[in-house]
Short mmCIF file of C-alpha atoms and ligand atoms in Angstrom, two decimals:
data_model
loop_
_atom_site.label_atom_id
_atom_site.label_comp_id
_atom_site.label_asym_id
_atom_site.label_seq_id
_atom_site.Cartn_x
_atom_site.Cartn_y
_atom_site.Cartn_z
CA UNK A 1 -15.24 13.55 -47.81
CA UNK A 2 -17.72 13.11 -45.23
CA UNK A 3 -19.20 16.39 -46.68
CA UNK A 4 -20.21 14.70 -50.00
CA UNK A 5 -21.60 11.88 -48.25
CA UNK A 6 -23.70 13.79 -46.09
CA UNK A 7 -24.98 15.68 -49.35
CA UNK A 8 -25.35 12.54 -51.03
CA UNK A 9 -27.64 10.87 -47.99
CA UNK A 10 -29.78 14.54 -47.83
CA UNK A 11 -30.05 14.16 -51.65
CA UNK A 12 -31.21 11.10 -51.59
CA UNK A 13 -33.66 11.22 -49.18
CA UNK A 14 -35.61 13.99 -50.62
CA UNK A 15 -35.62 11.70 -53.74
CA UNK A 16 -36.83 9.09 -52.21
CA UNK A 17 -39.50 11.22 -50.40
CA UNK A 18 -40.54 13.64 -52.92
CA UNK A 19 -40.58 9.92 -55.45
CA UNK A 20 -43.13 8.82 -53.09
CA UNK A 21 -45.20 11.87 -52.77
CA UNK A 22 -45.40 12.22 -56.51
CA UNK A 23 -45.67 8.00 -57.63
CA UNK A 24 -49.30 6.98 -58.11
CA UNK A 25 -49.29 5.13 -54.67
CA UNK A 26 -49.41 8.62 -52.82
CA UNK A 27 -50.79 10.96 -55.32
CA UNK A 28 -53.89 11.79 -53.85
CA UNK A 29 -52.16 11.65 -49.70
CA UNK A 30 -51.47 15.09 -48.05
CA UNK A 31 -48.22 15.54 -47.69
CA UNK A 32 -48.78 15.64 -43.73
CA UNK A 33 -50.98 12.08 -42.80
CA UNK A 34 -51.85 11.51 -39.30
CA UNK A 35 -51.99 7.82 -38.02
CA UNK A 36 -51.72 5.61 -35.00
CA UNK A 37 -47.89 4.66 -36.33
CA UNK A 38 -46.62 2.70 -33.20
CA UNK A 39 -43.23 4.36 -34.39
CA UNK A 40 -44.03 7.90 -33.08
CA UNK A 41 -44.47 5.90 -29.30
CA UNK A 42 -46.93 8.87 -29.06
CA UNK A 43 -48.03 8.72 -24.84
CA UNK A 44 -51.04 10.26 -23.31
CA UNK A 45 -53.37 10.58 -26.25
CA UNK A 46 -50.94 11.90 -28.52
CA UNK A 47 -51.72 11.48 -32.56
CA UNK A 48 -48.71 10.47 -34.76
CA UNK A 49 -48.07 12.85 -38.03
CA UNK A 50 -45.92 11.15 -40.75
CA UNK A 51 -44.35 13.93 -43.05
CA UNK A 52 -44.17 11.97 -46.52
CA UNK A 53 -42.21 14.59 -48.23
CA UNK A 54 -39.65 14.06 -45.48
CA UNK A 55 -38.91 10.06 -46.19
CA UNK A 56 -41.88 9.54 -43.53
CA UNK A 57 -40.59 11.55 -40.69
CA UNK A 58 -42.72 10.96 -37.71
CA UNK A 59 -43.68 13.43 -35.32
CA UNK A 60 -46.09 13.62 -31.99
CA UNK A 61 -48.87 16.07 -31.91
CA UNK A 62 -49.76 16.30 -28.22
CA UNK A 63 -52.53 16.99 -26.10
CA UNK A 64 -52.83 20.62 -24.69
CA UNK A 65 -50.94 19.94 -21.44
CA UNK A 66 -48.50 17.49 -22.57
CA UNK A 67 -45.04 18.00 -24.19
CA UNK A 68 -42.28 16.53 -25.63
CA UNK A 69 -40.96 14.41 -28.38
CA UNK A 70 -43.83 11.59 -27.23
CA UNK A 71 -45.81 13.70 -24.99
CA UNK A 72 -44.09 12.53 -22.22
CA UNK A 73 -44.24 15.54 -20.14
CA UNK A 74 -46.91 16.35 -18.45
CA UNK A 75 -47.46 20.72 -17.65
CA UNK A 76 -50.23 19.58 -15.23
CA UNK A 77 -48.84 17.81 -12.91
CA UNK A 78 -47.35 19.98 -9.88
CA UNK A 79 -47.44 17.03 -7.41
CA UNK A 80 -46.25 13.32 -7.28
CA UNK A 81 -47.92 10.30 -5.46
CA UNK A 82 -46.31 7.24 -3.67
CA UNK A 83 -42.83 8.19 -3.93
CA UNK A 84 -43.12 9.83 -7.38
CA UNK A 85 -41.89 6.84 -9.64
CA UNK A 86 -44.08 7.76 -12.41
CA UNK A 87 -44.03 11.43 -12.01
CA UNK A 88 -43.91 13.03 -14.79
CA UNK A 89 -44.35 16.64 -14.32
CA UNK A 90 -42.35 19.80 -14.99
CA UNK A 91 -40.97 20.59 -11.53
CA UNK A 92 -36.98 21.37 -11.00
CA UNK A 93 -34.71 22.80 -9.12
CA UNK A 94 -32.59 25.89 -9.78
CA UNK A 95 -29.40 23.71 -9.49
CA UNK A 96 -30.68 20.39 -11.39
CA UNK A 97 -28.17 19.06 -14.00
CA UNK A 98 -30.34 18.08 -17.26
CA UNK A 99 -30.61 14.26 -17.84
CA UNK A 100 -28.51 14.35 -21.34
CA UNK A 101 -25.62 16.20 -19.82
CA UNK A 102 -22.58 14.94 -20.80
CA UNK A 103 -20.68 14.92 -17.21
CA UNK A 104 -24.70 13.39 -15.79
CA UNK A 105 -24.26 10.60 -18.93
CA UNK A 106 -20.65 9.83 -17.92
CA UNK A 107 -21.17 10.11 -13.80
CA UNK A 108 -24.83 9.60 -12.94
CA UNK A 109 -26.26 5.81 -13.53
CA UNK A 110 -29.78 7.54 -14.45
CA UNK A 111 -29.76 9.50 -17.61
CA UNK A 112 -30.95 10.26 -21.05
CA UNK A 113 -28.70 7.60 -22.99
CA UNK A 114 -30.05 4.96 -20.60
CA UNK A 115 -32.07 1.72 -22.86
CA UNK A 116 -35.25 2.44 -20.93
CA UNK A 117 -34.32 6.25 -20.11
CA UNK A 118 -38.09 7.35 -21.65
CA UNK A 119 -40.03 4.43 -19.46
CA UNK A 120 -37.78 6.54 -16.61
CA UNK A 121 -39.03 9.67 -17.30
CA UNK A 122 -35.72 10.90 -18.27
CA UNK A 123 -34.62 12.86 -20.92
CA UNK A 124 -33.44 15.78 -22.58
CA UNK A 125 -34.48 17.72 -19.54
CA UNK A 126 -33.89 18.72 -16.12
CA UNK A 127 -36.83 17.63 -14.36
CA UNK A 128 -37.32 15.76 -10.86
CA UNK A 129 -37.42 12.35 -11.49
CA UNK A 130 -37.05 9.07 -9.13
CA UNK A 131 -36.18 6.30 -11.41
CA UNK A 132 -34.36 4.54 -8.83
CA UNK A 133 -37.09 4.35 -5.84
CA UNK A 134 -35.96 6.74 -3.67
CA UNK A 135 -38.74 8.32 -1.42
CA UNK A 136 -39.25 11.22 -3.35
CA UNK A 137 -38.20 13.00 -7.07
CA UNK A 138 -34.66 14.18 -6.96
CA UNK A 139 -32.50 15.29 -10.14
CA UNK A 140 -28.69 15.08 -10.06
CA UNK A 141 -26.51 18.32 -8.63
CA UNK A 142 -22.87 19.71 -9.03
CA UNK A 143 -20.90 18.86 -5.83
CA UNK A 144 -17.33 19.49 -6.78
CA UNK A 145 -16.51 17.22 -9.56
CA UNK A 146 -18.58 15.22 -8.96
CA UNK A 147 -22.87 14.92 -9.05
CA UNK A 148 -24.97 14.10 -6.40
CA UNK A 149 -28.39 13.21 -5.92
CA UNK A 150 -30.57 15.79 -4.57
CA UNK A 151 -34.30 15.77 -3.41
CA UNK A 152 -36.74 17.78 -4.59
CA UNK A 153 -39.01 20.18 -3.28
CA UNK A 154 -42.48 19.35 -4.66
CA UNK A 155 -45.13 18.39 -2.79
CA UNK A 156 -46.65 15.57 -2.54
CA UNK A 157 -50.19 14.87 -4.15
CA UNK A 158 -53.24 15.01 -2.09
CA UNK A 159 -51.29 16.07 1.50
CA UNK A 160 -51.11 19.16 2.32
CA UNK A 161 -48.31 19.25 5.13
CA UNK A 162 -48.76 22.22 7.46
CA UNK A 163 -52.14 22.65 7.57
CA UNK A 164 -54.48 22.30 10.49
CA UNK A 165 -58.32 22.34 11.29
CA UNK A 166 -57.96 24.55 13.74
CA UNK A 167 -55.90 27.33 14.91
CA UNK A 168 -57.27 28.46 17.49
CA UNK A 169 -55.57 27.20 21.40
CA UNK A 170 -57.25 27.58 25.30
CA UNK A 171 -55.11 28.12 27.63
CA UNK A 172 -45.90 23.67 28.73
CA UNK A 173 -45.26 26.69 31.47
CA UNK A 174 -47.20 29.34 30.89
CA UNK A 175 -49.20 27.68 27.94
CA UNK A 176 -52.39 27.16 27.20
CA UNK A 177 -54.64 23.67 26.81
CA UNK A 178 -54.29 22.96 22.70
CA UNK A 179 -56.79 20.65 21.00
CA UNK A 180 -54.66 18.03 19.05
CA UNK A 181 -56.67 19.55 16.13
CA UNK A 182 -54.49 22.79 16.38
CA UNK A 183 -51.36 21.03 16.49
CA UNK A 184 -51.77 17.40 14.29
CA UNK A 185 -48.18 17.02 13.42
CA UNK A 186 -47.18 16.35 17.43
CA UNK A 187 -46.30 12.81 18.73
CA UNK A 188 -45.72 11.44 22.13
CA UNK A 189 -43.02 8.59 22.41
CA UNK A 190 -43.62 6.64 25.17
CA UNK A 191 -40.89 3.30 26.46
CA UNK A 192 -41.69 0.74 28.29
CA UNK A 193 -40.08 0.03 31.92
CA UNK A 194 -40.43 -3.01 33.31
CA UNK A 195 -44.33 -3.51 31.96
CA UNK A 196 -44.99 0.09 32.36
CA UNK A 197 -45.73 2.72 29.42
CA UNK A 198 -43.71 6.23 30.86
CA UNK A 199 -44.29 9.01 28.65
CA UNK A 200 -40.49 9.59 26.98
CA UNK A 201 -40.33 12.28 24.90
CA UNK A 202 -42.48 14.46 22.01
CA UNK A 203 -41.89 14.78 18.41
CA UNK A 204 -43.35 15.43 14.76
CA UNK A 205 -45.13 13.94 11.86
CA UNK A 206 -43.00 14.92 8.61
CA UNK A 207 -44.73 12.32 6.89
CA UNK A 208 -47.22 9.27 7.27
CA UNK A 209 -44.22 7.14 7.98
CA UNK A 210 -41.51 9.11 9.98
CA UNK A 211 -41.52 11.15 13.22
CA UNK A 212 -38.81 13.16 13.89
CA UNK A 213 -37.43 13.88 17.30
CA UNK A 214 -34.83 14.66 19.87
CA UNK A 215 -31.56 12.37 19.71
CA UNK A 216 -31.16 13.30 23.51
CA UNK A 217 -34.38 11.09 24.31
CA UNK A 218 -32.63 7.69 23.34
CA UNK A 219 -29.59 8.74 25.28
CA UNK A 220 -30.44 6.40 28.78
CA UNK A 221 -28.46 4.76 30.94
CA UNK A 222 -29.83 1.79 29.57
CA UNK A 223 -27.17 -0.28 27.66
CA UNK A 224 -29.25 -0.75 24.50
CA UNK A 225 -31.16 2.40 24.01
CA UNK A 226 -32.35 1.30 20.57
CA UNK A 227 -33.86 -1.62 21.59
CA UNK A 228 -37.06 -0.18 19.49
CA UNK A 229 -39.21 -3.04 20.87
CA UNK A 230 -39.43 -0.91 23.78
CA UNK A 231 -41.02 2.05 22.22
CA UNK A 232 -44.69 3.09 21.00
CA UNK A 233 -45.91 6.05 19.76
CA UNK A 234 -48.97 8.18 19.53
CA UNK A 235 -50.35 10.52 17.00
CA UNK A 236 -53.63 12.46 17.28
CA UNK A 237 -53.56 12.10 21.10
CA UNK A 238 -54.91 14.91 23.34
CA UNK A 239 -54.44 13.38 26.66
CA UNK A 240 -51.57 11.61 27.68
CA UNK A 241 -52.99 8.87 30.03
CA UNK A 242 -56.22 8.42 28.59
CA UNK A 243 -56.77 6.80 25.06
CA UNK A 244 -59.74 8.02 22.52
CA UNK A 245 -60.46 6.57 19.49
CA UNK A 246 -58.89 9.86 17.55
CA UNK A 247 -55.74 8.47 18.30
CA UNK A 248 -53.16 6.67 16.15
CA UNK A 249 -50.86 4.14 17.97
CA UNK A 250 -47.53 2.53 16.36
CA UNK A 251 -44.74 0.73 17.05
CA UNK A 252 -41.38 1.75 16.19
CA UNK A 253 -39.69 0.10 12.90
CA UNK A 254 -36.14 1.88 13.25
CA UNK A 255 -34.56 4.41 15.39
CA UNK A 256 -31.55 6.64 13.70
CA UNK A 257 -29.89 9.36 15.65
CA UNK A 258 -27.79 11.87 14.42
CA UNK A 259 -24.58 10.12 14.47
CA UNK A 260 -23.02 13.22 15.78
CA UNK A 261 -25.04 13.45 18.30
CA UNK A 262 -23.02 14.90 22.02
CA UNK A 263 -23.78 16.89 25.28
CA UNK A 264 -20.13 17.37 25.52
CA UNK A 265 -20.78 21.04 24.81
CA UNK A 266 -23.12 21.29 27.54
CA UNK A 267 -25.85 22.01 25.36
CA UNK A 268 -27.27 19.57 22.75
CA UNK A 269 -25.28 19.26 19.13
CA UNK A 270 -26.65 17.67 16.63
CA UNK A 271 -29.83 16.83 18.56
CA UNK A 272 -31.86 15.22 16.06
CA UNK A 273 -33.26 11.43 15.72
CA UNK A 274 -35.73 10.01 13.18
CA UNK A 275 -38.17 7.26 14.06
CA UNK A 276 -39.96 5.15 11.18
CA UNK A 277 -43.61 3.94 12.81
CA UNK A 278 -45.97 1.08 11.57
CA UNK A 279 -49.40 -0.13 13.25
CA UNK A 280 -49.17 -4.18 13.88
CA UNK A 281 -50.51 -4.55 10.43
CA UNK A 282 -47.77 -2.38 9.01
CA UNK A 283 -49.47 1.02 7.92
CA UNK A 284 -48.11 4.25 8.62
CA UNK A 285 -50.38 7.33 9.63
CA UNK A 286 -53.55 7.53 8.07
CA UNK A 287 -54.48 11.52 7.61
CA UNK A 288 -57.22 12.49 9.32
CA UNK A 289 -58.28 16.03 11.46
CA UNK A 290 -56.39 14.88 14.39
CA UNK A 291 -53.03 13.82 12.71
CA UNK A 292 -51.53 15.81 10.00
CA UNK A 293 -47.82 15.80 8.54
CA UNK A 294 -46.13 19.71 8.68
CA UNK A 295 -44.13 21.26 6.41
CA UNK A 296 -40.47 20.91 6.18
CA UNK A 297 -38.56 24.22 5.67
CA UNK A 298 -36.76 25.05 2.69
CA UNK A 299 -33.30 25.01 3.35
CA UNK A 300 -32.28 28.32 3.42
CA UNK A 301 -35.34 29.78 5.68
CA UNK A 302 -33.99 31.79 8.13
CA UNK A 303 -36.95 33.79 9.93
CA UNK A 304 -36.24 37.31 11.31
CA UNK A 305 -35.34 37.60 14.85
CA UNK A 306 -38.92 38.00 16.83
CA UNK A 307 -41.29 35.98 14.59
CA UNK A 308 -43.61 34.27 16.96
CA UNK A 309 -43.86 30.79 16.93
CA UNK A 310 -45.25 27.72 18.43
CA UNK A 311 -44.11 24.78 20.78
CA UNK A 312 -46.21 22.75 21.91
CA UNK A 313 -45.69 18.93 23.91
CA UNK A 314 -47.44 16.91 27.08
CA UNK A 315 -44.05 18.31 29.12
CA UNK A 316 -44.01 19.55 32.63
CA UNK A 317 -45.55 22.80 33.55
CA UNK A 318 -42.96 23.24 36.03
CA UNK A 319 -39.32 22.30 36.14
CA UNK A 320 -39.66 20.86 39.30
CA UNK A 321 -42.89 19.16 38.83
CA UNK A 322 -43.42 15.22 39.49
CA UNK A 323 -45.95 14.87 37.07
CA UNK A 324 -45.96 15.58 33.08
CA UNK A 325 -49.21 17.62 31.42
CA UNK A 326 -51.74 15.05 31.63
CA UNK A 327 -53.17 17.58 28.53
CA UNK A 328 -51.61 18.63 25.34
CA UNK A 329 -50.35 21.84 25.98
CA UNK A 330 -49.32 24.75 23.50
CA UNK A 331 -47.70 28.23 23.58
CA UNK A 332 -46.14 30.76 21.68
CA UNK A 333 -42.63 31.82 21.31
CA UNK A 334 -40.55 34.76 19.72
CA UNK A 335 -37.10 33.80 17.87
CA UNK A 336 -34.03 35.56 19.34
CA UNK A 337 -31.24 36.82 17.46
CA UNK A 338 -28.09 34.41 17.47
CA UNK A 339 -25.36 36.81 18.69
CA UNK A 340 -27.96 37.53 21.48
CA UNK A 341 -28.26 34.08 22.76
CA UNK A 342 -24.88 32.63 22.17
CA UNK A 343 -22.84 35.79 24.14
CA UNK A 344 -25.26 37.54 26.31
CA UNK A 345 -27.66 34.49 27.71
CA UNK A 346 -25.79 31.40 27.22
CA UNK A 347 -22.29 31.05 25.18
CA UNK A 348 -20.80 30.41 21.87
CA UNK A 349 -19.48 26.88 23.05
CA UNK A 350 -22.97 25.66 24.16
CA UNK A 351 -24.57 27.50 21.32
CA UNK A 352 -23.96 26.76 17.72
CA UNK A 353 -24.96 27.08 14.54
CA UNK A 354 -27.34 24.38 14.31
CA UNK A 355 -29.53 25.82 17.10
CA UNK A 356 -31.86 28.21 17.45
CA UNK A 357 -33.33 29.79 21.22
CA UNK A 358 -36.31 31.01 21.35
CA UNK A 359 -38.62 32.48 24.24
CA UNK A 360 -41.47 34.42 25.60
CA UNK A 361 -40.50 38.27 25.91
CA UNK A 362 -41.35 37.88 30.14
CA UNK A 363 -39.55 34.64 30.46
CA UNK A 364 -43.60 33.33 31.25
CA UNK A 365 -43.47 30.80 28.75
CA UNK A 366 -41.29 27.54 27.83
CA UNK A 367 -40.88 24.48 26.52
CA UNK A 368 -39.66 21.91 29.43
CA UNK A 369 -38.96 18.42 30.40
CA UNK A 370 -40.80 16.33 28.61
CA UNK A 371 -41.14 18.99 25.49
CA UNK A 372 -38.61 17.90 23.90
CA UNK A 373 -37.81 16.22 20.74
CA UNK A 374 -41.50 18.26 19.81
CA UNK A 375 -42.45 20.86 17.26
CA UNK A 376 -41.29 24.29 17.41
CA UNK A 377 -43.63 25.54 14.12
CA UNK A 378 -43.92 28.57 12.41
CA UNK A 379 -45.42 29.93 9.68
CA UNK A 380 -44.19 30.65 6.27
CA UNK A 381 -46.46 31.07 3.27
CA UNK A 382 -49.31 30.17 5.04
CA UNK A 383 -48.39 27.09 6.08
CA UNK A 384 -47.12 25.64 9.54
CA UNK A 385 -43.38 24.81 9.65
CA UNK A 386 -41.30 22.56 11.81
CA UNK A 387 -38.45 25.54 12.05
CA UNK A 388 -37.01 24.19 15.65
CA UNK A 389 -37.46 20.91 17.91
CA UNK A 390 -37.27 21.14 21.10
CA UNK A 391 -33.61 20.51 22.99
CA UNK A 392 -32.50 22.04 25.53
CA UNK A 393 -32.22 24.90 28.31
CA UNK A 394 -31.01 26.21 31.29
CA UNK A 395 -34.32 25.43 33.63
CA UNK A 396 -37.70 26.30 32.37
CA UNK A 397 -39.18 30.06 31.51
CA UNK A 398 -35.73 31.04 33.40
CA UNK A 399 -35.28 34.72 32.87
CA UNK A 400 -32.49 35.03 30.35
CA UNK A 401 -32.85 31.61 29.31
CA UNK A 402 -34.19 30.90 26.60
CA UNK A 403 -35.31 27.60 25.07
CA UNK A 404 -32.29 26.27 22.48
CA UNK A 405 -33.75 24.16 19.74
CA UNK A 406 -32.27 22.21 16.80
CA UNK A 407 -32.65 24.01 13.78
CA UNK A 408 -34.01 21.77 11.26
CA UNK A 409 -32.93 23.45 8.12
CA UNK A 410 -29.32 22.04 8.62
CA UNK A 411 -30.51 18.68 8.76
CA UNK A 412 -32.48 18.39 5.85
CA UNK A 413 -29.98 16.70 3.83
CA UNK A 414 -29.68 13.99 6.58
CA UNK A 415 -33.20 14.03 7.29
CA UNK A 416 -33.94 12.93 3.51
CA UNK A 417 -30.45 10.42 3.38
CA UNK A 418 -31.43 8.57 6.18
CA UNK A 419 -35.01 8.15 5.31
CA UNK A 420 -34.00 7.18 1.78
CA UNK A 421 -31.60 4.52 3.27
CA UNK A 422 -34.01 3.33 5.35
CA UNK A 423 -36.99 3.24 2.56
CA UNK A 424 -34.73 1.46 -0.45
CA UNK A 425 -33.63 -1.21 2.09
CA UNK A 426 -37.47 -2.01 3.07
CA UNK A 427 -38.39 -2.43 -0.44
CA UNK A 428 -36.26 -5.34 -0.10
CA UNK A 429 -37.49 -6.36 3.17
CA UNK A 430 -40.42 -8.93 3.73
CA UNK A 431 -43.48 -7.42 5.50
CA UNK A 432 -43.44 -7.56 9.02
CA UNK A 433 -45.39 -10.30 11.13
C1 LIG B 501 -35.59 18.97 29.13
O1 LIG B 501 -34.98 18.66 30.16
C2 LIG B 501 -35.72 20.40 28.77
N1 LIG B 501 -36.58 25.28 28.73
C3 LIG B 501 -36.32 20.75 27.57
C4 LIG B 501 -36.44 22.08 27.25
C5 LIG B 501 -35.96 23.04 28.07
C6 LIG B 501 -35.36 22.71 29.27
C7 LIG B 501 -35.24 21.37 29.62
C8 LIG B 501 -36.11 24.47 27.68
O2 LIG B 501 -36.07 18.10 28.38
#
């Protein structure tokens, strides 16, 4: 039954077309016409072909770098701006779920079958896509049963994390005097006491809005340690008592530290924080050759054992020294193999997982107080990467000691939750006064 009336509909509209085609209205058309048909909904320059032999089948002939059924997709475009709301690129992950997939159309609350799913960018397709604000594209994953949102890697348009003016450093212990230039990405947190800036703690640019940093530098005494009226911090700054005007200075919007976050180990787990930073007039950090975001790793970068890396931080140049760097200092590091630093220089109870030690082959360099919470970098396809920030260690350039610093790649899940949280509830938020 519903064979016959599927041969009787296909019958009938070749009638109807090829009736058309040949009826004096048509006679002298092409059997192909082009038009400006607002049916086709033909985007970025596309023309709209009617096939009359086809009961007026419409069909979008697209530009050279743009595909799809309207020319929605765009070949080009290998970057997104803002937070990638109207990206429309080509970029996915390995593990994205396509848009029209049955289990994404049942599960997700973004996908093809949605009313305005082609204003969203979505499709039949698996590409990045952020039609619900988050900070960045993300396409839905398998997690069990169920899907999950998950980030994307593209970059974003016009920033090139990782990259610095210059590379080279002069002369932390045993380091050498760095122009801010060589190391953008590094921040100084400072909290005031009693009317006083004190220098608090260092940490890194991962984007114009967010510094990340050591959870161990908001563990005081003090009863409310987020009290983020408290806190400033600098960007671009090469000495740490003196201001220039290459300098970027912020106060600090929210505070969120790992909420796993314990010493109870003796070492540091989970020693990661995030700070979001606005100027009075509520901008984040305007790029320039002084402050620069770096890279985030991928998440499964693991560098070799020995790679030679960078710390850098306004810390002390001795452990028992009053008085911090009064200069940004910098100095490099070698990565040490795991089984080497959890069972022959410190232990498998202080040292987990989610560290990694590093240090200088003569125990002459190290990160120390005052370091921490800042960059441990190193590069990876030519670009500077936060790999470790700084945590923890038994004294400074101790021999057998090494430096123990959080390893960022297991956070990057939290890293992009918590800034998404934060960012989607600000949307809602008036500007600040
Ligand atoms: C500290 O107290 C600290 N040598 C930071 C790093 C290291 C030691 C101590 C690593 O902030």
């Amino acid at each position: 039954m519903k064979l016959l009336i599927f041969l009787a509909v296909t019958l009938g509209t070749l009638v109807t077309g090829l009736d058309s085609v040949y009826s004096k209205k048509y006679y002298r058309l092409p059997y192909k016409h082009r038009s400006d048909h607002k049916e086709c909904h033909c985007l970025n320059g596309g023309t709209c072909i009617t096939y009359y032999l086809f009961s007026r089948i419409n069909r979008c002939i697209c530009p050279d770098r743009y595909f799809g059924i309207h020319c929605e997709l765009d070949a080009d475009s290998t970057c997104y701006t803002d937070n990638g709301e109207n990206y429309r690129g080509m970029a996915t992950e390995d593990e994205c779920l396509p848009w029209d997939l049955p289990s994404v159309i049942r599960r997700g609350r973004y996908h093809a079958d949605l009313k305005n799913a082609l204003q969203l960018g979505l499709g039949k397709h698996s590409y990045c896509r952020n039609p619900n604000g988050r900070s960045r594209p993300w396409c839905y994953t398998k997690k069990g049963f169920t899907i999950q949102e998950t980030p994307c890697n593209i970059e974003k348009c016009g920033r090139e994390c990782g990259q610095r003016s210059i590379s080279k450093y002069f002369k932390i212990v045993g380091g050498s005097q760095a122009e801010v230039e060589s190391q953008p990405w590094v921040a100084g947190i400072f909290q005031n006491i009693r009317g006083v800036d004190h220098f608090l703690c260092g940490g890194s640019l991962i984007d114009p809005c967010w510094v990340l940093t050591a959870a161990h530098c908001f563990q005081t005494a003090s009863k409310n340690p987020h009290n983020k009226s408290v806190y400033k911090v600098f960007l671009g700054k090469s000495r740490l008592n003196e201001t220039d005007d290459k300098e970027q200075e912020f106060m600090v919007d929210n505070i969120i530290s790992h909420p796993d976050f314990t010493d109870n180990t003796g070492g540091n787990e989970n020693d990661i924080a995030l700070i979001r930073i606005r100027t009075n007039s509520g901008q984040c950090a305007e790029e320039s050759k002084y402050v620069k975001t770096v890279c985030l790793p991928e998440k499964n970068l693991y560098l070799r054992d020995n790679t030679r890396c960078e710390i850098s931080g306004y810390g002390k140049q001795d452990y028992y020294d009053i008085y911090y760097a009064q200069r940004l200092m910098s100095a490099t590091v070698n990565l040490i193999s795991q089984t080497k630093c959890k069972y022959e220089y410190y232990d498998n109870i202080r040292v987990t997982d989610n560290m990694v030690c590093a240090g200088d082959p003569t125990w002459m360099t190290d990160a120390c107080k005052g370091d921490s919470g800042g960059p441990m970098v190193c590069e990876h396809n030519g670009r500077m990467t936060l790999y470790g920030i700084v945590s923890w260690g038994d004294g400074c350039a101790k021999e057998n000691k090494p430096g123990v610093y959080t390893r960022v790649t297991q956070y990057l899940n939290w890293i992009d939750s918590s800034m998404n949280a934060i960012s989607t509830k600000s949307r809602f938020l008036p500007e600040p006064k």
